[in-house]
XYZ file of C-alpha atoms in Angstrom:
296
model
C 2.120 -154.699 -78.052
C 2.203 -152.286 -80.997
C 1.001 -148.775 -81.719
C -1.921 -150.308 -83.659
C -3.060 -152.179 -80.555
C -2.980 -148.996 -78.484
C -4.606 -146.407 -80.751
C -6.489 -148.696 -83.126
C -5.170 -146.966 -86.258
C -4.113 -148.584 -89.523
C -0.559 -147.266 -89.272
C 2.220 -149.804 -89.747
C 2.866 -151.587 -86.467
C 5.834 -150.189 -84.571
C 7.072 -152.122 -81.559
C 6.861 -150.110 -78.338
C 10.225 -151.108 -76.979
C 12.954 -149.110 -75.327
C 12.838 -145.547 -73.998
C 11.061 -142.935 -76.152
C 13.497 -140.468 -77.683
C 12.338 -136.892 -77.280
C 13.768 -134.184 -79.528
C 15.938 -131.663 -77.758
C 14.160 -128.454 -76.856
C 15.204 -125.598 -79.071
C 16.286 -122.466 -77.300
C 14.576 -119.367 -78.645
C 16.885 -117.138 -80.642
C 16.911 -113.694 -79.148
C 17.907 -111.534 -82.072
C 16.661 -108.340 -80.426
C 18.702 -109.092 -77.316
C 21.853 -109.499 -79.394
C 21.194 -106.303 -81.336
C 20.525 -104.456 -78.074
C 23.804 -105.607 -76.565
C 25.675 -104.551 -79.701
C 24.076 -101.113 -79.640
C 24.979 -100.530 -75.976
C 28.568 -101.607 -76.613
C 28.750 -99.233 -79.583
C 27.212 -96.288 -77.720
C 29.586 -96.783 -74.790
C 32.744 -97.308 -76.862
C 32.085 -94.794 -79.673
C 32.838 -91.630 -77.645
C 36.236 -92.981 -76.608
C 37.084 -94.177 -80.124
C 35.991 -90.873 -81.670
C 37.964 -88.896 -79.101
C 41.054 -91.032 -79.721
C 41.060 -90.465 -83.479
C 39.308 -87.126 -83.999
C 38.980 -85.475 -80.605
C 35.629 -84.951 -78.903
C 35.324 -81.170 -79.196
C 31.651 -80.480 -78.617
C 31.928 -76.818 -77.548
C 33.763 -75.166 -80.453
C 31.946 -74.171 -83.667
C 33.143 -76.056 -86.741
C 30.979 -74.438 -89.404
C 27.834 -72.462 -90.053
C 24.826 -73.138 -87.827
C 22.464 -75.965 -88.811
C 24.718 -77.123 -91.647
C 23.849 -80.302 -93.520
C 25.898 -83.477 -93.024
C 29.225 -83.524 -94.837
C 32.108 -85.948 -95.217
C 34.431 -83.876 -93.084
C 35.909 -84.267 -89.638
C 33.150 -83.850 -87.061
C 30.470 -82.935 -89.622
C 29.061 -86.364 -90.459
C 25.759 -85.386 -88.832
C 25.919 -81.684 -89.554
C 26.034 -78.898 -86.970
C 23.710 -77.554 -84.289
C 22.274 -74.063 -83.821
C 25.710 -72.661 -82.876
C 27.689 -74.478 -85.549
C 29.014 -77.170 -83.203
C 29.478 -80.759 -84.330
C 26.276 -82.758 -83.875
C 28.251 -86.007 -83.957
C 30.561 -84.910 -81.144
C 27.645 -83.646 -79.063
C 25.604 -86.823 -79.534
C 28.551 -88.971 -78.430
C 29.320 -86.714 -75.484
C 25.614 -86.740 -74.570
C 25.748 -90.528 -74.601
C 28.395 -90.437 -71.896
C 26.262 -88.100 -69.788
C 23.062 -90.130 -70.164
C 24.758 -93.479 -69.547
C 26.680 -92.237 -66.513
C 23.670 -90.512 -64.948
C 21.327 -93.436 -65.614
C 23.753 -96.143 -64.495
C 25.068 -94.369 -61.378
C 21.618 -93.238 -60.226
C 20.224 -96.718 -60.869
C 23.015 -98.414 -58.912
C 22.635 -95.999 -55.987
C 18.890 -96.626 -55.923
C 19.455 -100.368 -56.224
C 21.919 -100.533 -53.319
C 19.966 -98.242 -51.000
C 16.583 -99.735 -51.856
C 17.774 -103.334 -51.539
C 19.284 -102.767 -48.095
C 16.236 -100.899 -46.798
C 13.845 -103.479 -48.266
C 15.917 -106.302 -46.780
C 15.789 -104.729 -43.326
C 12.065 -103.988 -43.559
C 11.158 -107.430 -44.888
C 13.136 -109.375 -42.314
C 12.739 -107.338 -39.111
C 9.111 -106.352 -39.777
C 7.306 -104.587 -36.913
C 8.026 -100.884 -36.282
C 11.066 -100.886 -38.572
C 8.961 -102.141 -41.461
C 6.270 -99.567 -40.702
C 8.727 -96.650 -40.765
C 10.411 -97.768 -44.013
C 7.058 -98.502 -45.653
C 5.788 -95.053 -44.638
C 8.871 -93.453 -46.180
C 8.349 -95.470 -49.344
C 4.675 -94.566 -49.620
C 5.482 -90.905 -49.013
C 7.969 -90.797 -51.882
C 5.617 -92.710 -54.166
C 2.800 -90.263 -53.386
C 4.631 -87.515 -55.297
C 4.515 -87.662 -59.094
C 8.048 -88.535 -60.152
C 8.478 -85.637 -62.572
C 7.145 -83.090 -60.061
C 9.542 -84.406 -57.406
C 12.467 -84.213 -59.830
C 11.534 -80.678 -60.846
C 11.339 -79.627 -57.188
C 14.744 -81.086 -56.307
C 16.594 -79.844 -59.389
C 15.028 -76.380 -59.098
C 15.994 -76.089 -55.423
C 19.666 -76.964 -55.828
C 22.264 -75.754 -58.301
C 21.973 -77.740 -61.551
C 24.909 -80.119 -61.847
C 25.731 -83.705 -62.649
C 25.724 -84.584 -58.932
C 22.360 -82.924 -58.268
C 20.761 -84.684 -61.229
C 22.189 -88.087 -60.300
C 21.157 -87.883 -56.638
C 17.647 -86.656 -57.451
C 17.102 -89.481 -59.934
C 18.413 -92.020 -57.401
C 15.950 -90.758 -54.784
C 13.061 -91.288 -57.195
C 13.873 -94.956 -57.857
C 14.741 -96.000 -54.285
C 11.077 -96.773 -53.364
C 10.774 -99.162 -56.324
C 13.731 -101.233 -55.155
C 12.536 -101.101 -51.536
C 9.243 -102.715 -52.480
C 10.891 -105.351 -54.652
C 13.468 -106.213 -52.010
C 10.925 -106.273 -49.194
C 8.562 -108.622 -51.036
C 11.375 -111.014 -51.959
C 12.837 -110.878 -48.444
C 9.519 -111.929 -46.924
C 9.461 -114.886 -49.305
C 13.029 -115.932 -48.557
C 12.522 -115.515 -44.790
C 10.091 -118.432 -44.827
C 12.615 -120.820 -46.386
C 13.945 -123.755 -44.404
C 17.611 -122.767 -44.552
C 16.784 -119.337 -43.056
C 14.800 -120.916 -40.245
C 17.585 -123.398 -39.631
C 20.121 -120.572 -39.322
C 17.798 -118.798 -36.877
C 17.366 -121.961 -34.774
C 21.143 -122.415 -34.659
C 21.515 -119.015 -33.049
C 22.665 -116.920 -36.012
C 22.238 -113.181 -35.499
C 19.678 -111.261 -37.574
C 22.534 -109.360 -39.232
C 24.199 -112.580 -40.345
C 20.927 -114.072 -41.575
C 20.086 -110.967 -43.585
C 23.450 -110.457 -45.237
C 24.780 -114.004 -45.417
C 21.656 -116.074 -46.042
C 19.005 -113.842 -47.631
C 20.934 -111.123 -49.487
C 22.847 -113.424 -51.903
C 19.528 -114.947 -52.972
C 17.829 -111.557 -53.081
C 20.254 -109.770 -55.390
C 19.552 -111.647 -58.685
C 15.787 -111.170 -58.576
C 16.031 -107.467 -57.670
C 18.965 -106.679 -59.971
C 17.005 -108.148 -62.897
C 14.920 -104.959 -62.858
C 17.939 -102.648 -62.888
C 18.220 -102.299 -66.719
C 14.573 -101.251 -66.979
C 15.090 -98.698 -64.211
C 18.187 -97.355 -65.972
C 16.134 -96.959 -69.152
C 13.524 -94.996 -67.214
C 16.216 -92.793 -65.699
C 17.668 -91.998 -69.131
C 14.238 -90.817 -70.252
C 13.854 -88.782 -67.046
C 17.278 -87.181 -67.525
C 16.365 -86.304 -71.100
C 13.082 -84.776 -69.929
C 14.797 -82.611 -67.324
C 17.440 -81.491 -69.805
C 14.715 -80.666 -72.309
C 13.086 -78.457 -69.651
C 16.406 -76.763 -68.897
C 16.911 -78.359 -65.470
C 19.450 -80.998 -66.427
C 23.159 -80.739 -67.112
C 24.106 -77.063 -67.539
C 25.632 -76.018 -70.881
C 27.975 -76.284 -72.655
C 28.019 -79.966 -71.577
C 25.668 -81.666 -74.051
C 22.814 -84.009 -73.275
C 20.338 -85.643 -75.586
C 17.361 -83.856 -74.052
C 19.136 -80.512 -74.236
C 19.986 -81.080 -77.908
C 16.319 -81.735 -78.676
C 15.371 -78.550 -76.832
C 17.930 -76.483 -78.746
C 16.789 -77.758 -82.141
C 13.026 -77.936 -81.600
C 12.437 -74.568 -83.291
C 14.199 -75.818 -86.432
C 12.371 -79.128 -86.762
C 10.629 -78.059 -89.971
C 13.782 -76.835 -91.708
C 16.349 -79.235 -90.229
C 14.598 -82.297 -88.773
C 17.900 -84.176 -88.541
C 18.979 -82.029 -85.592
C 16.036 -83.379 -83.589
C 15.951 -86.855 -85.104
C 19.551 -87.763 -84.198
C 19.339 -87.325 -80.392
C 15.759 -88.647 -80.369
C 16.863 -91.803 -82.178
C 19.779 -92.211 -79.785
C 17.420 -92.040 -76.795
C 14.970 -94.464 -78.408
C 17.578 -97.089 -79.297
C 19.287 -96.884 -75.897
C 16.054 -97.141 -73.907
C 14.787 -99.920 -76.168
C 18.042 -101.860 -75.676
C 17.910 -101.572 -71.898
C 14.275 -102.699 -71.917
C 15.135 -105.769 -74.008
C 17.926 -106.726 -71.631
C 15.666 -106.094 -68.653
C 12.919 -108.292 -70.089
C 15.412 -111.108 -70.601
C 16.838 -110.823 -67.075
C 13.399 -110.636 -65.481
C 12.331 -113.771 -67.341
C 15.444 -115.578 -66.212
C 16.010 -114.309 -62.687
C 12.961 -112.270 -61.722
C 11.098 -115.305 -60.441
C 14.088 -117.173 -59.080
C 13.193 -118.920 -55.882
C 15.311 -122.026 -55.675
C 18.442 -122.401 -53.721
């Protein structure tokens, strides 16, 4: 038999013998993912490198206020409204934003995953109580809840981190609960239950290891959201108290000079944009790879 016999075309006859050779699937090149990873490495390492070689003095004036960029130590991006180095303050603000976003995201991830695991596996009254708590927190607009918490307590790094963690806990609870219900119906979980394993062992030895990848895949996106929220609170004056810099606070300080010195607003705004964009790219990749994981 030949290809001509099968399709009836006038192409030269090719014997249909052997196993068809299929070309290897090409993996998509993720240029944006690579660029995002490079940016995050740079933004994390730059403050330490700058401090090692030049010192990270963000509180002392180095020149006249709102000076233009100059090829001098600490003045590569000019100065702010008090004559302080914009470069030093942007790098120091990167540390604040990354620490607040990462720590608050991890706290929310751990607390939300455990509560969602318990609610999804035990169900019944326990699930009802945790779901009611989740719905209650979600009923408040996130920004209003953050404003209420930060305005009630003394502004500090701890207050800001805890308040941001509280806001994202319900998101992780819902994700963990939905995935726990799915994993609870798997054969290996039922087998462990039939063999007499305790609910605690089933939850933390059988379900949790399979639950973590799919829930953690959303962590970078949550961190990106938290960085924006931290910047918003700092812009409103309820974030990190001065003189510790933050990107949102820098935008607030320079907003009145945007027409005469747009660089003072553009630098921290660009830093926020690139950081949030990078976390979103990484989050999209992880969700595509692990967000729908369901095989053991």
